Amino acid sequence: MSDYQYDNRTVNGFIVSSIFWGVVGILIGLWISVQMWAPSWNIAPFFTFGRLRVVHTNGLAFGLGVGAIFGISYYIVMRLTRRPLLYPKLARFHLYLFNAAIALAAVSLFAGMNQSLEYAELEWPLDIGVVILWVIFAVNIFGTIIKRKEEQMYVSLWYIIATVIAVAVLYIVNNLAVPAGLFKSYSVFAGVNSANVQWWYGHNAVGFVFTTPILAMFYYFLPKSTGLPIFSHRLSIVAFWSLVFAYLWTGAHHLVYTPLPDWIQTLGIVFTIFLIAPSWGSVVNGFYTVAPDWSKMRTNYLTKFFIFGITFYGLQTVQGPTQGLRVVSQLIHYTDWVPGHVHMGTMGWVTMTVAASIYYIVPKIYNTEIYSVKVANTHFYLVLVGQLIFSVTMWITGIQQGALWKAVNPDGTLKYTFMEGLAKNYPFWQMRTAAGVIFTIGMLFFIYNIFMTSRKGNALVSKGVR
Amino acid sequence: MAGEIYKKPIMFAIVSAVVILVGTAVTMFIPMMTAQMHPKLEDLKPYTAIQLAGRDIYQREGCNNCHTQTVRPLKTEVMRYGEYSKAGEFAYDYPFLWGSKRTGPDLARIGRKYPDQWHYRHFEDPQSFFAKSNMPSYGWLKDNLLDPIDIKRHMDALGFPYTDEDISLLNGKNELDALVAYMQIIGASVGRKGAVRSKVQLDAHEMENPLAGDPAAIEAGKGIYEENCAVCHGGNGGGDIGPSLVDNVFLYQEGDLEDEDYFEMIYNGTEEGNVEAGRTMKGGMPDFGEDLSKDEIWSVIAFIRSLQNK
Ligand code: HEM
Ligand SMILES: [Fe+2]
């Protein structure tokens, strides 16, 4: 059984699953975006904003994000170790368990079982499920790497190894809780301390779910699809170690001006500023990789996904450190600016890179060509435009909100009540829904393209395509 | 050879783990072992059974996706919400509920800002209070009775003290009751208004309403009244959640109050036990000093006087 064909089918299963959960997450995203300006779209008890928002974030982070990470990491690891997975049956079981867990997760969140920790909302029984999923993943990844046929480990493997280790530590620590029944638990951490643990987790969930595994894809598929080697190996090394070192210090930038001890905030902010360097290490590496032949942006349809993706990552990692500064944080913290920042990363960097990786993989495992480059290009421009409108409108709203909250009259009274400020957000929130619709249509083109490609493709190929 | 590490996966994994754990230890694990991460205000009490039940509902409904619970030490923020948050306020919050997005206002100082009745009505239909509010309605919570056994289990899990009576009192109470009880305790250990907030005490020469009887001021006062006061005092001052402004009972005693007493109550809000003109307050009237200018307050008083035909 231990062959590429069986494993490719597992990879494909993860890809299809992640797309499925992605659609669910995106549709709920559209729904909550409407609820923001039309509260009559709340349907109690299961579909009110407070519950749905969590289904949206978890559906996309765990369903789309982690599902794609599982599948694509398996694919990359097999290619870079030049062997099939060590435990193919276990990987298949992993796929089934993953889907069962995400389905239960969605149901439990609709039902309001919620630990109230951002990106760690799932209640304790599901946490145990997530840990099991992660252990299975770790066993297969490490096992396959240890038994590899290629001595040197390529950059992508470093990022995958770091992801496996970091997420395990983060997830377990932040979810430690005392159960009070099957569907309810209380965190073992309280107050200021729980805030510190949560944002150590929250920031690094971004780091080790939305950054390192995506960089693993970037470093593997960019050279693969362009045929150009990564610009600098040394830069890869420096960027990798400084990134995995610095990320863990910076969670406190989510807690600026809160009662968290000042020294932790300041230390967090210092490392936050430093984070520009390792992040841009990869950005520069990506740009210079394509620099010898920029015509690839036109001639190879995948190149632009990767280059725009890494560009948004670059913008994100300049914006992020800026947001950490006290003077900026006091204006934009708690406002719609933050969703603007988030979605440049998730819609721009993560989804583009994942989609391009899938475009690369699916024709390979079906031993065919992509169904339509034209459809892929349409997909590209739609998600690009959708994401840009989304981010820009939210940045404007955020700055406006922050400014209105701070405005005072000459006589020293507050210039705007909270409601006067809120009313001004409505046109922007409506524009965001429009942006989301454009993005969603783009994703439908993507799904159609992948579907048609797999229909076109014959049986899974048995040879390991490198 | 440093390059060797890229050929030794186990070694590589160990080194990565160490590199990852340095920042984790310095910013998270080590502080956790020290007292600075576990402060507690003297007045802070564990949640009672009904308050905890309310907090559970707050978590279940994901209110923290729209509401924060921490006031930053910034001037306008303290003006808007009240005293900034103290580290010691949250010792019984498993976990913290500070939130990260203010689609709705901060709730760190919501406790005792409004009477219970205000909350019941607001949860029932937020848009009837603020047409542009995007808060979902939560009136349906009153159809769900609390489950005392479940809540007892929750209290046990946290080790919070309670008596059998506390638990039996939950019988017949519904989820909305619990949520309101939780609202009213948030921030109670600090008090809604802190030192930073200046309470107004009028000087002798300011005690008269400079706008008394001015038709333009009365007209302006009407608008201000409808926007800020009518939800509690009724459309024509007849009273509702708050007392009537047109009868002859003020702060629960016969006899009117002076303009300056009105002014101070509107500017400062009211708190249980405070005394104005020798009369004791029950609390529940929010303060308007940071939202309304002095002229606006005098205008609304002129309008109230016109309702009273004075
Ligand atoms: C150098 C890299 C980055 C830094 C220093 C950084 C910094 C920050 C800061 C300071 C905030 C908090 C803003 C506030 O609440 O005031 C934030 C929020 C956020 N960022 Fe980034 N960012 C970076 C890259 C990224 C990337 C690549 C993503 C990927 C999608 C991302 C996703 C998020 C998310 C999801 C939040 C929202 C957290 C919440 O729920 O409040 N960030 N970031
Ligand atoms: Fe962060």
mmCIF file of C-alpha atoms in Angstrom, chain A residues 84-359:
data_model
loop_
_atom_site.group_PDB
_atom_site.id
_atom_site.type_symbol
_atom_site.label_atom_id
_atom_site.label_comp_id
_atom_site.label_asym_id
_atom_site.label_seq_id
_atom_site.Cartn_x
_atom_site.Cartn_y
_atom_site.Cartn_z
ATOM 1 C CA PRO A 84 5.848 7.900 0.274
ATOM 2 C CA LEU A 85 4.487 8.616 3.734
ATOM 3 C CA LEU A 86 5.731 6.297 6.437
ATOM 4 C CA TYR A 87 2.216 5.480 7.644
ATOM 5 C CA PRO A 88 -0.191 5.827 4.697
ATOM 6 C CA LYS A 89 -3.156 4.238 6.485
ATOM 7 C CA LEU A 90 -2.660 6.547 9.411
ATOM 8 C CA ALA A 91 -2.702 9.522 7.063
ATOM 9 C CA ARG A 92 -5.986 8.312 5.600
ATOM 10 C CA PHE A 93 -7.420 7.921 9.092
ATOM 11 C CA HIS A 94 -6.116 11.421 9.780
ATOM 12 C CA LEU A 95 -8.205 12.692 6.876
ATOM 13 C CA TYR A 96 -11.408 11.104 8.159
ATOM 14 C CA LEU A 97 -10.814 12.206 11.717
ATOM 15 C CA PHE A 98 -10.080 15.716 10.514
ATOM 16 C CA ASN A 99 -13.428 16.007 8.776
ATOM 17 C CA ALA A 100 -15.292 14.501 11.693
ATOM 18 C CA ALA A 101 -13.602 16.943 14.072
ATOM 19 C CA ILE A 102 -14.340 19.995 11.948
ATOM 20 C CA ALA A 103 -17.969 18.973 11.518
ATOM 21 C CA LEU A 104 -18.370 18.509 15.275
ATOM 22 C CA ALA A 105 -16.503 21.743 15.882
ATOM 23 C CA ALA A 106 -18.920 23.662 13.700
ATOM 24 C CA VAL A 107 -21.949 22.122 15.386
ATOM 25 C CA SER A 108 -20.557 22.801 18.864
ATOM 26 C CA LEU A 109 -19.853 26.438 18.029
ATOM 27 C CA PHE A 110 -23.340 26.956 16.621
ATOM 28 C CA ALA A 111 -24.570 25.521 19.906
ATOM 29 C CA GLY A 112 -22.553 28.098 21.824
ATOM 30 C CA MET A 113 -19.930 25.822 23.359
ATOM 31 C CA ASN A 114 -17.193 28.348 23.498
ATOM 32 C CA GLN A 115 -14.127 28.864 25.682
ATOM 33 C CA SER A 116 -14.030 32.550 24.645
ATOM 34 C CA LEU A 117 -10.360 32.375 23.724
ATOM 35 C CA GLU A 118 -9.816 33.679 20.210
ATOM 36 C CA TYR A 119 -8.850 30.864 17.819
ATOM 37 C CA ALA A 120 -9.080 28.454 20.758
ATOM 38 C CA GLU A 121 -12.841 28.538 21.187
ATOM 39 C CA LEU A 122 -13.424 24.796 20.956
ATOM 40 C CA GLU A 123 -14.476 23.087 24.169
ATOM 41 C CA TRP A 124 -12.313 20.513 25.865
ATOM 42 C CA PRO A 125 -13.531 17.277 24.206
ATOM 43 C CA LEU A 126 -12.759 18.774 20.803
ATOM 44 C CA ASP A 127 -9.433 20.075 22.082
ATOM 45 C CA ILE A 128 -8.509 16.489 22.783
ATOM 46 C CA GLY A 129 -9.544 15.634 19.235
ATOM 47 C CA VAL A 130 -7.360 18.413 17.861
ATOM 48 C CA VAL A 131 -4.385 17.190 19.879
ATOM 49 C CA ILE A 132 -4.884 13.651 18.541
ATOM 50 C CA LEU A 133 -5.030 15.016 14.999
ATOM 51 C CA TRP A 134 -1.852 16.905 15.600
ATOM 52 C CA VAL A 135 -0.034 13.934 17.085
ATOM 53 C CA ILE A 136 -0.966 11.824 14.055
ATOM 54 C CA PHE A 137 0.326 14.541 11.786
ATOM 55 C CA ALA A 138 3.547 14.852 13.796
ATOM 56 C CA VAL A 139 4.166 11.100 13.775
ATOM 57 C CA ASN A 140 3.774 10.851 10.031
ATOM 58 C CA ILE A 141 5.781 13.970 9.262
ATOM 59 C CA PHE A 142 8.670 13.122 11.572
ATOM 60 C CA GLY A 143 8.570 9.437 10.701
ATOM 61 C CA THR A 144 8.703 10.135 6.992
ATOM 62 C CA ILE A 145 11.465 12.701 7.395
ATOM 63 C CA ILE A 146 13.568 10.391 9.553
ATOM 64 C CA LYS A 147 13.241 7.605 6.997
ATOM 65 C CA ARG A 148 13.922 9.972 4.098
ATOM 66 C CA LYS A 149 15.878 9.127 0.974
ATOM 67 C CA GLU A 150 17.260 12.638 0.486
ATOM 68 C CA GLU A 151 19.892 13.498 3.062
ATOM 69 C CA GLN A 152 19.621 17.284 3.019
ATOM 70 C CA MET A 153 16.431 18.815 4.417
ATOM 71 C CA TYR A 154 15.162 21.653 2.247
ATOM 72 C CA VAL A 155 13.848 24.956 3.737
ATOM 73 C CA SER A 156 10.228 23.893 3.478
ATOM 74 C CA LEU A 157 10.889 20.985 5.807
ATOM 75 C CA TRP A 158 12.367 23.316 8.410
ATOM 76 C CA TYR A 159 9.215 25.391 8.417
ATOM 77 C CA ILE A 160 7.019 22.308 8.619
ATOM 78 C CA ILE A 161 9.003 20.914 11.556
ATOM 79 C CA ALA A 162 8.825 24.251 13.382
ATOM 80 C CA THR A 163 5.079 24.366 12.748
ATOM 81 C CA VAL A 164 4.522 20.902 14.169
ATOM 82 C CA ILE A 165 6.434 21.696 17.351
ATOM 83 C CA ALA A 166 5.167 25.212 17.971
ATOM 84 C CA VAL A 167 1.481 24.536 17.377
ATOM 85 C CA ALA A 168 1.594 21.558 19.728
ATOM 86 C CA VAL A 169 2.998 23.648 22.576
ATOM 87 C CA LEU A 170 0.741 26.623 21.890
ATOM 88 C CA TYR A 171 -2.461 24.689 21.570
ATOM 89 C CA ILE A 172 -2.006 22.506 24.608
ATOM 90 C CA VAL A 173 -0.970 25.284 26.976
ATOM 91 C CA ASN A 174 -3.656 27.769 25.991
ATOM 92 C CA ASN A 175 -6.412 25.169 26.197
ATOM 93 C CA LEU A 176 -5.626 23.871 29.678
ATOM 94 C CA ALA A 177 -8.944 23.926 31.462
ATOM 95 C CA VAL A 178 -10.978 22.428 34.272
ATOM 96 C CA PRO A 179 -14.006 20.622 32.826
ATOM 97 C CA ALA A 180 -17.382 21.440 34.397
ATOM 98 C CA GLY A 181 -19.445 18.980 32.430
ATOM 99 C CA LEU A 182 -19.054 17.561 28.953
ATOM 100 C CA PHE A 183 -19.666 20.809 27.136
ATOM 101 C CA LYS A 184 -18.224 23.409 29.462
ATOM 102 C CA SER A 185 -14.865 24.137 31.006
ATOM 103 C CA TYR A 186 -13.048 26.991 32.685
ATOM 104 C CA SER A 187 -9.539 28.002 31.740
ATOM 105 C CA VAL A 188 -6.961 27.239 34.419
ATOM 106 C CA PHE A 189 -5.614 30.754 33.897
ATOM 107 C CA ALA A 190 -7.356 33.827 35.261
ATOM 108 C CA GLY A 191 -7.400 37.554 34.623
ATOM 109 C CA VAL A 192 -4.252 39.282 33.464
ATOM 110 C CA ASN A 193 -2.381 36.006 33.319
ATOM 111 C CA SER A 194 -5.006 34.411 31.096
ATOM 112 C CA ALA A 195 -4.805 37.423 28.783
ATOM 113 C CA ASN A 196 -1.058 36.987 28.524
ATOM 114 C CA VAL A 197 -1.312 33.270 27.784
ATOM 115 C CA GLN A 198 -4.111 33.799 25.250
ATOM 116 C CA TRP A 199 -2.254 36.402 23.207
ATOM 117 C CA TRP A 200 0.987 34.480 23.366
ATOM 118 C CA TYR A 201 -1.144 31.799 21.741
ATOM 119 C CA GLY A 202 -3.193 34.087 19.504
ATOM 120 C CA HIS A 203 -0.269 35.861 17.950
ATOM 121 C CA ASN A 204 1.630 32.638 17.376
ATOM 122 C CA ALA A 205 -1.381 30.856 15.960
ATOM 123 C CA VAL A 206 -1.013 33.533 13.289
ATOM 124 C CA GLY A 207 2.700 32.829 13.197
ATOM 125 C CA PHE A 208 2.587 29.076 13.003
ATOM 126 C CA VAL A 209 -0.648 28.497 11.108
ATOM 127 C CA PHE A 210 -0.853 31.488 8.772
ATOM 128 C CA THR A 211 2.867 32.049 8.332
ATOM 129 C CA THR A 212 5.350 29.183 8.721
ATOM 130 C CA PRO A 213 3.435 26.417 6.910
ATOM 131 C CA ILE A 214 2.476 28.872 4.191
ATOM 132 C CA LEU A 215 6.125 29.841 3.834
ATOM 133 C CA ALA A 216 6.885 26.121 3.495
ATOM 134 C CA MET A 217 4.519 26.061 0.513
ATOM 135 C CA PHE A 218 5.990 29.254 -0.868
ATOM 136 C CA TYR A 219 9.577 27.996 -0.709
ATOM 137 C CA TYR A 220 8.608 24.723 -2.360
ATOM 138 C CA PHE A 221 6.120 25.717 -5.052
ATOM 139 C CA LEU A 222 7.629 29.012 -6.201
ATOM 140 C CA PRO A 223 10.823 27.383 -7.524
ATOM 141 C CA LYS A 224 8.791 24.411 -8.753
ATOM 142 C CA SER A 225 6.366 26.445 -10.783
ATOM 143 C CA THR A 226 8.856 29.007 -12.122
ATOM 144 C CA GLY A 227 11.786 26.664 -12.560
ATOM 145 C CA LEU A 228 13.947 29.282 -10.863
ATOM 146 C CA PRO A 229 16.010 28.350 -7.782
ATOM 147 C CA ILE A 230 15.533 30.208 -4.486
ATOM 148 C CA PHE A 231 17.703 33.313 -4.562
ATOM 149 C CA SER A 232 19.746 32.834 -1.400
ATOM 150 C CA HIS A 233 20.118 29.804 0.811
ATOM 151 C CA ARG A 234 21.915 31.858 3.445
ATOM 152 C CA LEU A 235 19.043 34.324 3.580
ATOM 153 C CA SER A 236 16.640 31.396 4.033
ATOM 154 C CA ILE A 237 18.649 30.210 7.015
ATOM 155 C CA VAL A 238 18.868 33.603 8.703
ATOM 156 C CA ALA A 239 15.206 34.384 8.072
ATOM 157 C CA PHE A 240 14.066 31.021 9.404
ATOM 158 C CA TRP A 241 15.908 31.058 12.713
ATOM 159 C CA SER A 242 15.260 34.699 13.497
ATOM 160 C CA LEU A 243 11.564 34.284 12.680
ATOM 161 C CA VAL A 244 10.971 31.263 14.884
ATOM 162 C CA PHE A 245 12.961 32.906 17.656
ATOM 163 C CA ALA A 246 11.309 36.319 17.597
ATOM 164 C CA TYR A 247 7.647 35.394 17.072
ATOM 165 C CA LEU A 248 7.153 34.001 20.545
ATOM 166 C CA TRP A 249 8.087 37.230 22.319
ATOM 167 C CA THR A 250 5.489 39.443 20.730
ATOM 168 C CA GLY A 251 2.011 38.383 21.869
ATOM 169 C CA ALA A 252 1.704 41.410 24.136
ATOM 170 C CA HIS A 253 1.257 43.719 21.137
ATOM 171 C CA HIS A 254 -2.370 42.581 21.287
ATOM 172 C CA LEU A 255 -2.597 43.918 24.831
ATOM 173 C CA VAL A 256 -1.176 47.410 24.505
ATOM 174 C CA TYR A 257 -2.588 49.772 27.151
ATOM 175 C CA THR A 258 -4.332 46.948 28.994
ATOM 176 C CA PRO A 259 -3.544 46.124 32.638
ATOM 177 C CA LEU A 260 -0.829 43.671 31.507
ATOM 178 C CA PRO A 261 2.470 44.640 33.224
ATOM 179 C CA ASP A 262 4.184 47.375 31.248
ATOM 180 C CA TRP A 263 7.487 45.583 30.854
ATOM 181 C CA ILE A 264 5.845 42.682 29.041
ATOM 182 C CA GLN A 265 4.111 45.120 26.698
ATOM 183 C CA THR A 266 7.327 47.006 26.011
ATOM 184 C CA LEU A 267 9.369 43.855 25.474
ATOM 185 C CA GLY A 268 6.661 42.570 23.152
ATOM 186 C CA ILE A 269 6.685 45.802 21.171
ATOM 187 C CA VAL A 270 10.471 45.755 20.780
ATOM 188 C CA PHE A 271 10.425 42.249 19.323
ATOM 189 C CA THR A 272 7.409 43.179 17.224
ATOM 190 C CA ILE A 273 9.417 45.854 15.472
ATOM 191 C CA PHE A 274 12.279 43.418 14.968
ATOM 192 C CA LEU A 275 9.889 40.965 13.275
ATOM 193 C CA ILE A 276 10.007 43.053 10.097
ATOM 194 C CA ALA A 277 13.490 41.703 9.455
ATOM 195 C CA PRO A 278 12.928 37.940 9.306
ATOM 196 C CA SER A 279 9.586 38.433 7.566
ATOM 197 C CA TRP A 280 11.167 40.525 4.868
ATOM 198 C CA GLY A 281 13.981 38.008 4.611
ATOM 199 C CA SER A 282 11.502 35.695 2.916
ATOM 200 C CA VAL A 283 9.879 38.510 0.959
ATOM 201 C CA VAL A 284 13.228 39.566 -0.496
ATOM 202 C CA ASN A 285 14.137 35.962 -1.169
ATOM 203 C CA GLY A 286 10.905 35.533 -3.097
ATOM 204 C CA PHE A 287 11.294 38.686 -5.172
ATOM 205 C CA TYR A 288 14.915 38.001 -6.053
ATOM 206 C CA THR A 289 14.043 34.440 -7.001
ATOM 207 C CA VAL A 290 11.802 35.705 -9.761
ATOM 208 C CA ALA A 291 13.978 38.759 -10.507
ATOM 209 C CA PRO A 292 16.151 37.003 -13.128
ATOM 210 C CA ASP A 293 13.047 36.545 -15.259
ATOM 211 C CA TRP A 294 10.100 38.782 -14.460
ATOM 212 C CA SER A 295 8.390 37.667 -17.655
ATOM 213 C CA LYS A 296 7.308 34.627 -15.608
ATOM 214 C CA MET A 297 4.653 36.887 -14.140
ATOM 215 C CA ARG A 298 3.008 36.803 -17.553
ATOM 216 C CA THR A 299 4.043 33.465 -18.957
ATOM 217 C CA ASN A 300 3.493 31.286 -15.892
ATOM 218 C CA TYR A 301 0.063 31.801 -14.406
ATOM 219 C CA LEU A 302 1.072 30.624 -10.923
ATOM 220 C CA THR A 303 3.943 33.063 -10.484
ATOM 221 C CA LYS A 304 1.686 36.014 -9.943
ATOM 222 C CA PHE A 305 -0.231 34.217 -7.215
ATOM 223 C CA PHE A 306 2.987 33.598 -5.326
ATOM 224 C CA ILE A 307 4.471 37.025 -5.934
ATOM 225 C CA PHE A 308 1.298 38.891 -5.016
ATOM 226 C CA GLY A 309 0.879 36.569 -2.052
ATOM 227 C CA ILE A 310 4.343 37.305 -0.720
ATOM 228 C CA THR A 311 3.793 41.005 -1.432
ATOM 229 C CA PHE A 312 0.742 41.014 0.807
ATOM 230 C CA TYR A 313 2.747 39.108 3.376
ATOM 231 C CA GLY A 314 5.345 41.848 3.092
ATOM 232 C CA LEU A 315 2.775 44.607 3.534
ATOM 233 C CA GLN A 316 1.224 42.717 6.412
ATOM 234 C CA THR A 317 4.540 42.403 8.195
ATOM 235 C CA VAL A 318 5.186 46.128 7.898
ATOM 236 C CA GLN A 319 1.690 47.008 9.004
ATOM 237 C CA GLY A 320 1.756 44.558 11.920
ATOM 238 C CA PRO A 321 4.851 45.962 13.624
ATOM 239 C CA THR A 322 3.498 49.479 13.104
ATOM 240 C CA GLN A 323 0.231 48.497 14.805
ATOM 241 C CA GLY A 324 2.210 47.280 17.768
ATOM 242 C CA LEU A 325 3.544 50.769 18.515
ATOM 243 C CA ARG A 326 1.720 52.432 21.403
ATOM 244 C CA VAL A 327 0.892 55.561 19.444
ATOM 245 C CA VAL A 328 -0.635 53.586 16.585
ATOM 246 C CA SER A 329 -2.318 51.014 18.794
ATOM 247 C CA GLN A 330 -4.191 53.651 20.761
ATOM 248 C CA LEU A 331 -5.847 54.810 17.542
ATOM 249 C CA ILE A 332 -6.617 51.556 15.736
ATOM 250 C CA HIS A 333 -6.919 48.957 18.477
ATOM 251 C CA TYR A 334 -10.490 47.647 18.882
ATOM 252 C CA THR A 335 -11.528 49.234 15.557
ATOM 253 C CA ASP A 336 -12.314 47.797 12.136
ATOM 254 C CA TRP A 337 -8.741 48.506 11.113
ATOM 255 C CA VAL A 338 -7.789 45.151 12.613
ATOM 256 C CA PRO A 339 -10.090 43.048 10.388
ATOM 257 C CA GLY A 340 -8.586 45.056 7.507
ATOM 258 C CA HIS A 341 -5.114 43.914 8.562
ATOM 259 C CA VAL A 342 -6.275 40.366 9.132
ATOM 260 C CA HIS A 343 -7.873 39.942 5.745
ATOM 261 C CA MET A 344 -4.926 41.222 3.765
ATOM 262 C CA GLY A 345 -3.116 38.302 5.378
ATOM 263 C CA THR A 346 -5.789 35.674 5.115
ATOM 264 C CA MET A 347 -7.345 36.593 1.746
ATOM 265 C CA GLY A 348 -4.191 38.005 0.220
ATOM 266 C CA TRP A 349 -1.258 35.974 1.452
ATOM 267 C CA VAL A 350 -2.681 32.700 2.799
ATOM 268 C CA THR A 351 -5.490 31.992 0.352
ATOM 269 C CA MET A 352 -3.500 33.024 -2.699
ATOM 270 C CA THR A 353 -0.539 30.863 -1.758
ATOM 271 C CA VAL A 354 -2.692 27.895 -0.826
ATOM 272 C CA ALA A 355 -4.758 28.194 -4.012
ATOM 273 C CA ALA A 356 -1.640 28.368 -6.164
ATOM 274 C CA SER A 357 -0.180 25.336 -4.396
ATOM 275 C CA ILE A 358 -3.398 23.456 -5.093
ATOM 276 C CA TYR A 359 -3.282 24.538 -8.740
#
